[in-house]
PDB file of C-alpha atoms in Angstrom:
ATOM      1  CA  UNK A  41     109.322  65.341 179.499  1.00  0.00           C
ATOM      2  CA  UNK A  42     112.534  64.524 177.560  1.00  0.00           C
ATOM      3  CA  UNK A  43     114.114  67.245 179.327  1.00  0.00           C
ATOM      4  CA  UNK A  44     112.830  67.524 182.816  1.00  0.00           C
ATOM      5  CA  UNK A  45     115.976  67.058 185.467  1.00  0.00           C
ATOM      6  CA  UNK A  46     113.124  67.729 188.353  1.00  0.00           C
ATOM      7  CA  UNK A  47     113.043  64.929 191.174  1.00  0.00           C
ATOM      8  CA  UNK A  48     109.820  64.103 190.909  1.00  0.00           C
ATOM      9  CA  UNK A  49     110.522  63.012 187.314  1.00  0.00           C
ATOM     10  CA  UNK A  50     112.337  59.327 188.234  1.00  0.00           C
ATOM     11  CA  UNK A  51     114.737  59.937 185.624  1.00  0.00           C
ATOM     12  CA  UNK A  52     111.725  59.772 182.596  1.00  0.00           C
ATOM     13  CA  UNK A  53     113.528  62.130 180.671  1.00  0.00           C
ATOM     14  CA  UNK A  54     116.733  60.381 180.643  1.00  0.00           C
ATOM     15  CA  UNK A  55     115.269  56.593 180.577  1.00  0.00           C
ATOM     16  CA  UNK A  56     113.092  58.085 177.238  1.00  0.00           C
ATOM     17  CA  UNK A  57     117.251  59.670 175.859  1.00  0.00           C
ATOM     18  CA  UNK A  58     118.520  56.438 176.451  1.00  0.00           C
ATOM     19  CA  UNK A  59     115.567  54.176 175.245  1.00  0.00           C
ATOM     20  CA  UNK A  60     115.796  56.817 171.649  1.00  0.00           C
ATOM     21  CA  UNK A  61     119.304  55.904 171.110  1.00  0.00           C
ATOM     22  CA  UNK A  62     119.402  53.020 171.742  1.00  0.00           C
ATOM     23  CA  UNK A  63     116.530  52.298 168.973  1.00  0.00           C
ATOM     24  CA  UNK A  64     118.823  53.947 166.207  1.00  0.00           C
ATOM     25  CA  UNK A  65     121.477  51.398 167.095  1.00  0.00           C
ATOM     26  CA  UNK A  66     119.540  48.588 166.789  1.00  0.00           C
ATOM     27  CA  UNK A  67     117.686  49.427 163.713  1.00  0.00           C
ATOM     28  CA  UNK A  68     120.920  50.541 162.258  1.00  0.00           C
ATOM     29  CA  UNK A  69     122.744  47.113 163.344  1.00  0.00           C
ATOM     30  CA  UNK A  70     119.378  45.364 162.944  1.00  0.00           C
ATOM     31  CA  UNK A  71     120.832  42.633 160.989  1.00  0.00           C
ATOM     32  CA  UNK A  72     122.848  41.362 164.174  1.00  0.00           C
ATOM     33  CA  UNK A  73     119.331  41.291 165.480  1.00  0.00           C
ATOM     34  CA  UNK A  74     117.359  39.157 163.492  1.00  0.00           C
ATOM     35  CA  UNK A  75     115.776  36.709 163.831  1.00  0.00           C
ATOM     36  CA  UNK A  76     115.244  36.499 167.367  1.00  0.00           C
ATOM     37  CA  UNK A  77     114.275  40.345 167.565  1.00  0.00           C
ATOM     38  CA  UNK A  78     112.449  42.420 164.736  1.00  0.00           C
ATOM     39  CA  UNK A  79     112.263  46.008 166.859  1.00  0.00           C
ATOM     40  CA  UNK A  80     113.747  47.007 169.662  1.00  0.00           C
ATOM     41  CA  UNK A  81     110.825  47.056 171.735  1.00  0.00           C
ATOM     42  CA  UNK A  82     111.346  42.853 171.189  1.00  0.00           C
ATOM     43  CA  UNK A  83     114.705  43.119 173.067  1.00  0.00           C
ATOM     44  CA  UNK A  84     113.193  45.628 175.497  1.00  0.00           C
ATOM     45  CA  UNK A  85     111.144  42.934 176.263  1.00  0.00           C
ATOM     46  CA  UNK A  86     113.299  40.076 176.775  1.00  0.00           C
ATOM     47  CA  UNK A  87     115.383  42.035 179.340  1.00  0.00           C
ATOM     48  CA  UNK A  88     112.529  42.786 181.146  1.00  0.00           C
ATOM     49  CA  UNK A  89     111.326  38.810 181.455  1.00  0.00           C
ATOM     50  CA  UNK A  90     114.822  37.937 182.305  1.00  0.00           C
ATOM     51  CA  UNK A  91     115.890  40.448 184.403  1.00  0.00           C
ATOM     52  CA  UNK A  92     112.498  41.195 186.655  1.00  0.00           C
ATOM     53  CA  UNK A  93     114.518  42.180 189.863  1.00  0.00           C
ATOM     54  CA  UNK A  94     116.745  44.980 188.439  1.00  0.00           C
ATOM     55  CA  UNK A  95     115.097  48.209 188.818  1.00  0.00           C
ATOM     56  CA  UNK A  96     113.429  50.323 185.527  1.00  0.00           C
ATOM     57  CA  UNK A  97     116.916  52.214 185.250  1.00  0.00           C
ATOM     58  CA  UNK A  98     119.330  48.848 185.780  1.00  0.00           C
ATOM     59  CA  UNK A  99     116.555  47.189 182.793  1.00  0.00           C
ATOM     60  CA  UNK A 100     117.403  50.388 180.436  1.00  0.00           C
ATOM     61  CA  UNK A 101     120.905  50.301 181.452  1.00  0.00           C
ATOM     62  CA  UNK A 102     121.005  46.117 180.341  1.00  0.00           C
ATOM     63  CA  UNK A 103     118.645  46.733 177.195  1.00  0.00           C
ATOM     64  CA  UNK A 104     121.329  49.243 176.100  1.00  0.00           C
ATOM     65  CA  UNK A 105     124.541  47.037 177.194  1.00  0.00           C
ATOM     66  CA  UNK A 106     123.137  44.314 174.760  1.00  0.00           C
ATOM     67  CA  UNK A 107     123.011  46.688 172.095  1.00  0.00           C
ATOM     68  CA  UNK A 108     126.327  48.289 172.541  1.00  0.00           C
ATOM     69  CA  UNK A 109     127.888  44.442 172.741  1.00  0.00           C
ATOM     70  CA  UNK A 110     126.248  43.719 169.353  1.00  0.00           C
ATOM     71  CA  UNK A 111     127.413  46.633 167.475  1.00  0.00           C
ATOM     72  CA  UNK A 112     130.948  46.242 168.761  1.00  0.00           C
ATOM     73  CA  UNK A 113     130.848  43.249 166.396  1.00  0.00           C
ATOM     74  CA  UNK A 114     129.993  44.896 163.607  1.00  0.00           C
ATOM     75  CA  UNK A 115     132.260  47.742 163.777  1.00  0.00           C
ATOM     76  CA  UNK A 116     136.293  49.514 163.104  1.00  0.00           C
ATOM     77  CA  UNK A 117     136.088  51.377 165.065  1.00  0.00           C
ATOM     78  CA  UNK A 118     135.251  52.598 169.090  1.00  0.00           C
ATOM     79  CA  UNK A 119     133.685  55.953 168.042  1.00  0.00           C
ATOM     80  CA  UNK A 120     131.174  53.986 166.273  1.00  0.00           C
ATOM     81  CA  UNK A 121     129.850  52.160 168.906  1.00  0.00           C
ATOM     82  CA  UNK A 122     127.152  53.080 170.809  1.00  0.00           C
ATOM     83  CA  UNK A 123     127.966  55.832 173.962  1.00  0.00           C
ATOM     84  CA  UNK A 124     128.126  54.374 177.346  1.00  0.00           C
ATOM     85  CA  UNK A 125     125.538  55.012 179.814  1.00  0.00           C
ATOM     86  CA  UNK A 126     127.366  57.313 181.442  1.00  0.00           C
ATOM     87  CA  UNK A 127     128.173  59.494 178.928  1.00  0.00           C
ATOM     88  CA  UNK A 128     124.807  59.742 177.172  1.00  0.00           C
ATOM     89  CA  UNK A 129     123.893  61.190 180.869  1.00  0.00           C
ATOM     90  CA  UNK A 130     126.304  63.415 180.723  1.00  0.00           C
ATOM     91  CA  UNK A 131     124.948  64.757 177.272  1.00  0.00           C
ATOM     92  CA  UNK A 132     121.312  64.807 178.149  1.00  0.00           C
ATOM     93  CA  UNK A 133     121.970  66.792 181.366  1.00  0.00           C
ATOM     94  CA  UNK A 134     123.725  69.119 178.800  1.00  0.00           C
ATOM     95  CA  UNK A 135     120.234  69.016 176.488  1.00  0.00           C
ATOM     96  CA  UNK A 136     118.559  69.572 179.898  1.00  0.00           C
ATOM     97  CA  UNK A 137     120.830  72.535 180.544  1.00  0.00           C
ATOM     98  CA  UNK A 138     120.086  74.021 176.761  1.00  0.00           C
ATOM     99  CA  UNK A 139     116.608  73.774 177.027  1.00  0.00           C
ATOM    100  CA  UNK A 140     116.004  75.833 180.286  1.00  0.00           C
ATOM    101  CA  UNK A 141     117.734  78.238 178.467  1.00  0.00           C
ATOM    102  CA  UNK A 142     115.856  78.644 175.636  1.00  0.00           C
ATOM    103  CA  UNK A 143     112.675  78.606 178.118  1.00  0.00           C
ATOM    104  CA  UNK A 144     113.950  81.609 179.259  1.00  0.00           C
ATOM    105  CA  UNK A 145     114.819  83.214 176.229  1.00  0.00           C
ATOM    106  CA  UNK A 146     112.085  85.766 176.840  1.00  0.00           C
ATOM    107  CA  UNK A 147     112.979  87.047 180.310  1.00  0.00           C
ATOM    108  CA  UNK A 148     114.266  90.200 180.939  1.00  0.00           C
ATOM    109  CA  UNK A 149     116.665  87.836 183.343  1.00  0.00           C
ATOM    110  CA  UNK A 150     117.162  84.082 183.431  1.00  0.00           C
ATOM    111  CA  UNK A 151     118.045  81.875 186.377  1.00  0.00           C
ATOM    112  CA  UNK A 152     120.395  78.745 185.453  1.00  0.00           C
ATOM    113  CA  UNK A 153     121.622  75.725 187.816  1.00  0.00           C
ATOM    114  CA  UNK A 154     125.279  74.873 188.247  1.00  0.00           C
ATOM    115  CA  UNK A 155     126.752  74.220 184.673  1.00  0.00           C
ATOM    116  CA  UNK A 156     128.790  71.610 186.679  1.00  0.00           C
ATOM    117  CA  UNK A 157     125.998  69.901 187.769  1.00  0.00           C
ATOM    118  CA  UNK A 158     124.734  69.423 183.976  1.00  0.00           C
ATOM    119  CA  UNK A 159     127.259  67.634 182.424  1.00  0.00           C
ATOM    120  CA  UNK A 160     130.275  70.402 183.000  1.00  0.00           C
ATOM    121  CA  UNK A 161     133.876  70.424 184.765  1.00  0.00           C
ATOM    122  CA  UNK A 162     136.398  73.146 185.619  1.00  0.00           C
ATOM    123  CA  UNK A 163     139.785  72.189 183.952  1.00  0.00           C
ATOM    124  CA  UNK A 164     143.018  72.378 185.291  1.00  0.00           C
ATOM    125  CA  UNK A 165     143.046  75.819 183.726  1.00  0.00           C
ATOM    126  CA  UNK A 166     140.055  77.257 185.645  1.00  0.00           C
ATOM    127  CA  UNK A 167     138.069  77.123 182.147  1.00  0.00           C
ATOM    128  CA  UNK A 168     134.073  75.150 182.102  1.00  0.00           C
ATOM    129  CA  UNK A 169     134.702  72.302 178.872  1.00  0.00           C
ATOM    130  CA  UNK A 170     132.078  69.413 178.763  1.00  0.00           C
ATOM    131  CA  UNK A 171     132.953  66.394 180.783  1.00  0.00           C
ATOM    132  CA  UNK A 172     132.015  63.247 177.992  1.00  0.00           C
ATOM    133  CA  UNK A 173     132.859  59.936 180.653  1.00  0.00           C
ATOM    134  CA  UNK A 174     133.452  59.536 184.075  1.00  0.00           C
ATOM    135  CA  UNK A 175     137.344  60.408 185.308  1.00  0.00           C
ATOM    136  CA  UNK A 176     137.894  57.077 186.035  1.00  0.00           C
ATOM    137  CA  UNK A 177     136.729  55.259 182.554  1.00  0.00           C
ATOM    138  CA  UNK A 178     138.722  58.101 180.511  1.00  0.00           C
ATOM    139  CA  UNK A 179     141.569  57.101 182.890  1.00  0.00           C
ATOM    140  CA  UNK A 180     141.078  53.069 181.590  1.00  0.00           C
ATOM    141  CA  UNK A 181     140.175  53.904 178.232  1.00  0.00           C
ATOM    142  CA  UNK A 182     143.832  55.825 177.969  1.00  0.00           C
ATOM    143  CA  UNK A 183     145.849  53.179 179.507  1.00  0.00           C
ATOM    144  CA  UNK A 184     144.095  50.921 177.439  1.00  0.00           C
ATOM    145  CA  UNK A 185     145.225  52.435 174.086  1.00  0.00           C
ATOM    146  CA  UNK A 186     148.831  53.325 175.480  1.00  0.00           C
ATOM    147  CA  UNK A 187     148.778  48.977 176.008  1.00  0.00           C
ATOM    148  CA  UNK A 188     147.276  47.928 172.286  1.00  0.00           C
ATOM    149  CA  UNK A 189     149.951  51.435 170.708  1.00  0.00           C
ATOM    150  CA  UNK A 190     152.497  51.919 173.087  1.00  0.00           C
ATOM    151  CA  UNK A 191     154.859  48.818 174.163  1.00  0.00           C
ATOM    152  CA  UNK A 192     157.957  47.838 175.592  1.00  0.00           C
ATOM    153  CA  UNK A 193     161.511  47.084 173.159  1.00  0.00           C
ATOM    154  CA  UNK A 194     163.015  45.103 175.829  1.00  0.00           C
ATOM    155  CA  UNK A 195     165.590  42.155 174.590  1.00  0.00           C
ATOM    156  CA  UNK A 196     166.461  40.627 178.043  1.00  0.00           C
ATOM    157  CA  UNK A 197     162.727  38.898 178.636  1.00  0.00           C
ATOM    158  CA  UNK A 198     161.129  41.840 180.166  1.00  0.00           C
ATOM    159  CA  UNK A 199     162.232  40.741 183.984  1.00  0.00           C
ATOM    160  CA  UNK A 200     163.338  44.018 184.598  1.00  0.00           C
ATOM    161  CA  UNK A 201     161.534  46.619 186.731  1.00  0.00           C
ATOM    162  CA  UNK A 202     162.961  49.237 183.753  1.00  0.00           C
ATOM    163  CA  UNK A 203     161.098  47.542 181.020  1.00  0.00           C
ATOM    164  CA  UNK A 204     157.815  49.810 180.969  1.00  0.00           C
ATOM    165  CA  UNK A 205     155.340  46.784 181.009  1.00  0.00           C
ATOM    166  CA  UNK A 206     156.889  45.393 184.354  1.00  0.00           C
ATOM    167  CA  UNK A 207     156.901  49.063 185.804  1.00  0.00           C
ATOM    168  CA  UNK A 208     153.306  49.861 185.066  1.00  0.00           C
ATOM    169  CA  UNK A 209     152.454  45.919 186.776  1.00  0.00           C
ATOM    170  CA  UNK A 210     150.907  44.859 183.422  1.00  0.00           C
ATOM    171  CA  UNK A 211     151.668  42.058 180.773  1.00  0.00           C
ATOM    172  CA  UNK A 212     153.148  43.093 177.669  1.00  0.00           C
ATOM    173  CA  UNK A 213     150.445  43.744 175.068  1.00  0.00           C
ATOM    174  CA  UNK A 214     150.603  44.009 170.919  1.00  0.00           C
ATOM    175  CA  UNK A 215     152.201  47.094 170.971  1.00  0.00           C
ATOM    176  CA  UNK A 216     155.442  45.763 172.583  1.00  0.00           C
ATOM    177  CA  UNK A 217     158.216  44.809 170.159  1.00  0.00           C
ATOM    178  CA  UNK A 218     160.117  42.634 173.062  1.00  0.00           C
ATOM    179  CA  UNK A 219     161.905  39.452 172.129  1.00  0.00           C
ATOM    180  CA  UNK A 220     162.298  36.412 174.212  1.00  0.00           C
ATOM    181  CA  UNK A 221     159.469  38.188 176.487  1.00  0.00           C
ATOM    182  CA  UNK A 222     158.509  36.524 180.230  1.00  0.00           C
ATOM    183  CA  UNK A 223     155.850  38.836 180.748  1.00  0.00           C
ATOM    184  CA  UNK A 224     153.742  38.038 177.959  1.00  0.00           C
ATOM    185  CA  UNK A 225     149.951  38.099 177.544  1.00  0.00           C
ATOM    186  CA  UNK A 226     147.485  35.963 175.883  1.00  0.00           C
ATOM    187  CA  UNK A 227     147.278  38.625 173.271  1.00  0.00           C
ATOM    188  CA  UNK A 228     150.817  39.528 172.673  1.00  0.00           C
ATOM    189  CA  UNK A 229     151.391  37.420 169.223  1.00  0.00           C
ATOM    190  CA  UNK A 230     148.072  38.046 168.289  1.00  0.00           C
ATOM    191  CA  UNK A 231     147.819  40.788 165.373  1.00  0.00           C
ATOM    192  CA  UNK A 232     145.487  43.385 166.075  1.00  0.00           C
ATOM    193  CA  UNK A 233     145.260  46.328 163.152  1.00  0.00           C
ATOM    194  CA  UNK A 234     144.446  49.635 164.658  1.00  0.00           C
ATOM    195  CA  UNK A 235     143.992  53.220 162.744  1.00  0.00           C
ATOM    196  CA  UNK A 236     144.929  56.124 164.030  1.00  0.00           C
ATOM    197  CA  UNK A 237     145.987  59.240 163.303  1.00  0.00           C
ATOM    198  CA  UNK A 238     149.530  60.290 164.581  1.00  0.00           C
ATOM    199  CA  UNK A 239     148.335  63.202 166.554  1.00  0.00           C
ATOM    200  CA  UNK A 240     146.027  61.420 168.505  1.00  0.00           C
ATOM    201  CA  UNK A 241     148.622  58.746 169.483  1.00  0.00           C
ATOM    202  CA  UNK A 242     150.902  61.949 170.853  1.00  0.00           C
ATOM    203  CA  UNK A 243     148.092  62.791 172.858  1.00  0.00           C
ATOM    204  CA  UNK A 244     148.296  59.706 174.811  1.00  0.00           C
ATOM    205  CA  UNK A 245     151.532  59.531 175.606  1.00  0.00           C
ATOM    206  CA  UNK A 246     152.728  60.129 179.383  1.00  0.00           C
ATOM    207  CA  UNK A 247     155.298  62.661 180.433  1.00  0.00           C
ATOM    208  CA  UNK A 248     157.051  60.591 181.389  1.00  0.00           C
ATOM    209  CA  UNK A 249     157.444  58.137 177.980  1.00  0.00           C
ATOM    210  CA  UNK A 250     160.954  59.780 177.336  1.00  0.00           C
ATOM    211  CA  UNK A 251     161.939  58.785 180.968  1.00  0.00           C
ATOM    212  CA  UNK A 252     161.150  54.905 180.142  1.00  0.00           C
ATOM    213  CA  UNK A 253     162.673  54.956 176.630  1.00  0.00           C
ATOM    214  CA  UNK A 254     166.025  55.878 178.084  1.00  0.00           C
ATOM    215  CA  UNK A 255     165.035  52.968 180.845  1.00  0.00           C
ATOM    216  CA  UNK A 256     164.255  50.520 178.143  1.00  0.00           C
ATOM    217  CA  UNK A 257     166.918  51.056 176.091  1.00  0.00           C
ATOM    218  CA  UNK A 258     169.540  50.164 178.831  1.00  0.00           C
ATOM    219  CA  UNK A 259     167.298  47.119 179.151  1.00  0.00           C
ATOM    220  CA  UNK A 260     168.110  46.816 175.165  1.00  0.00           C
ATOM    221  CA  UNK A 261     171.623  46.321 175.346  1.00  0.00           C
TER     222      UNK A 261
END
């Protein structure tokens, strides 16, 4: 049941994935919990009073939101919270993919499905790698981290179109070091303490960061 991808199914197998892990969460994070709800079938319960007109999957999709919203408080760091919903689809199609193969493990021959329709992508280098979120969320989460890491050094106010902030039509963030800034947002003198390892900030940087640095600094002088 876990694993069956066939239509008939109503996404069982996946509503029973998501409904697992989102159980460890809670009972790992219970404590945010109490006392208003002892198990997670408790807050299953709520969100099905409250929310009666969403449909089973919007209900699972809410149940696990809550969760994922309650952990953030608890934890460093992103990694540790709770998978989006996407992405634990993305992973269970994989489990779904695994498992027909090991069905077949006997058969002189075995017949398998698109590995791009079960949680795979072709890169840009022709080569199947597991797709973990949606393009578009990978896309936000990246710009996101390039905003809290990655900042302007402008000195004239950031009014220029060559300060990177202005260019990219977003307020300057806590990783700008700008003085006298015009662009500011509400969380620009607010300290926010972020770990990561070196390498992974490289791997987030734009081709085109050396372009604006050279920009930036003739806003710098």
């Amino acid at each position: 049941m876990l694993c069956d991808t066939s239509p008939n199914s109503k996404d069982d197998g996946f509503l029973a994935f998501l409904r697992l892990i989102g159980s460890l969460y809670f009972k790992k994070h219970i404590t945010e919990f109490l006392p208003e709800f002892i198990t997670p079938g408790d807050l299953f319960k709520d969100v099905f009073h409250k929310c009666s007109k969403l449909t089973l999957k919007e209900k699972h999709c809410r149940w696990l939101d809550i969760i994922r919203e309650k952990v953030q408080v608890r934890v460093s760091y992103e990694d540790q919270i709770p998978p989006s919903v996407t992405a634990l689809k993305l992973h269970w199609l994989r489990s779904c993919l695994v498992s027909q193969m090991y069905d077949q493990a006997t058969e002189n021959t075995i017949s398998l499905p698109s590995f791009c329709s079960y949680g795979y992508r072709i890169n840009i280098e022709k080569n199947l790698e597991p797709q973990w979120e949606k393009e578009s969320h990978m896309l936000s989460v990246q710009s996101h981290v390039n905003w809290l890491l990655r900042g302007c050094k402008c000195k004239k106010g950031c009014i220029k179109q060559n300060c990177r902030c202005k260019k990219a039509n977003q307020k300057c963030g806590p990783g700008c070091s700008c003085t006298n800034c015009q662009n500011c947002s509400q969380y620009k003198d607010k300290c926010i303490n972020i770990e990561v390892e070196e390498d992974k900030v490289l791997n987030f940087q734009h081709p085109s960061d050396s372009e604006e640095d050279e920009s930036v600094s003739s806003d710098t002088e």
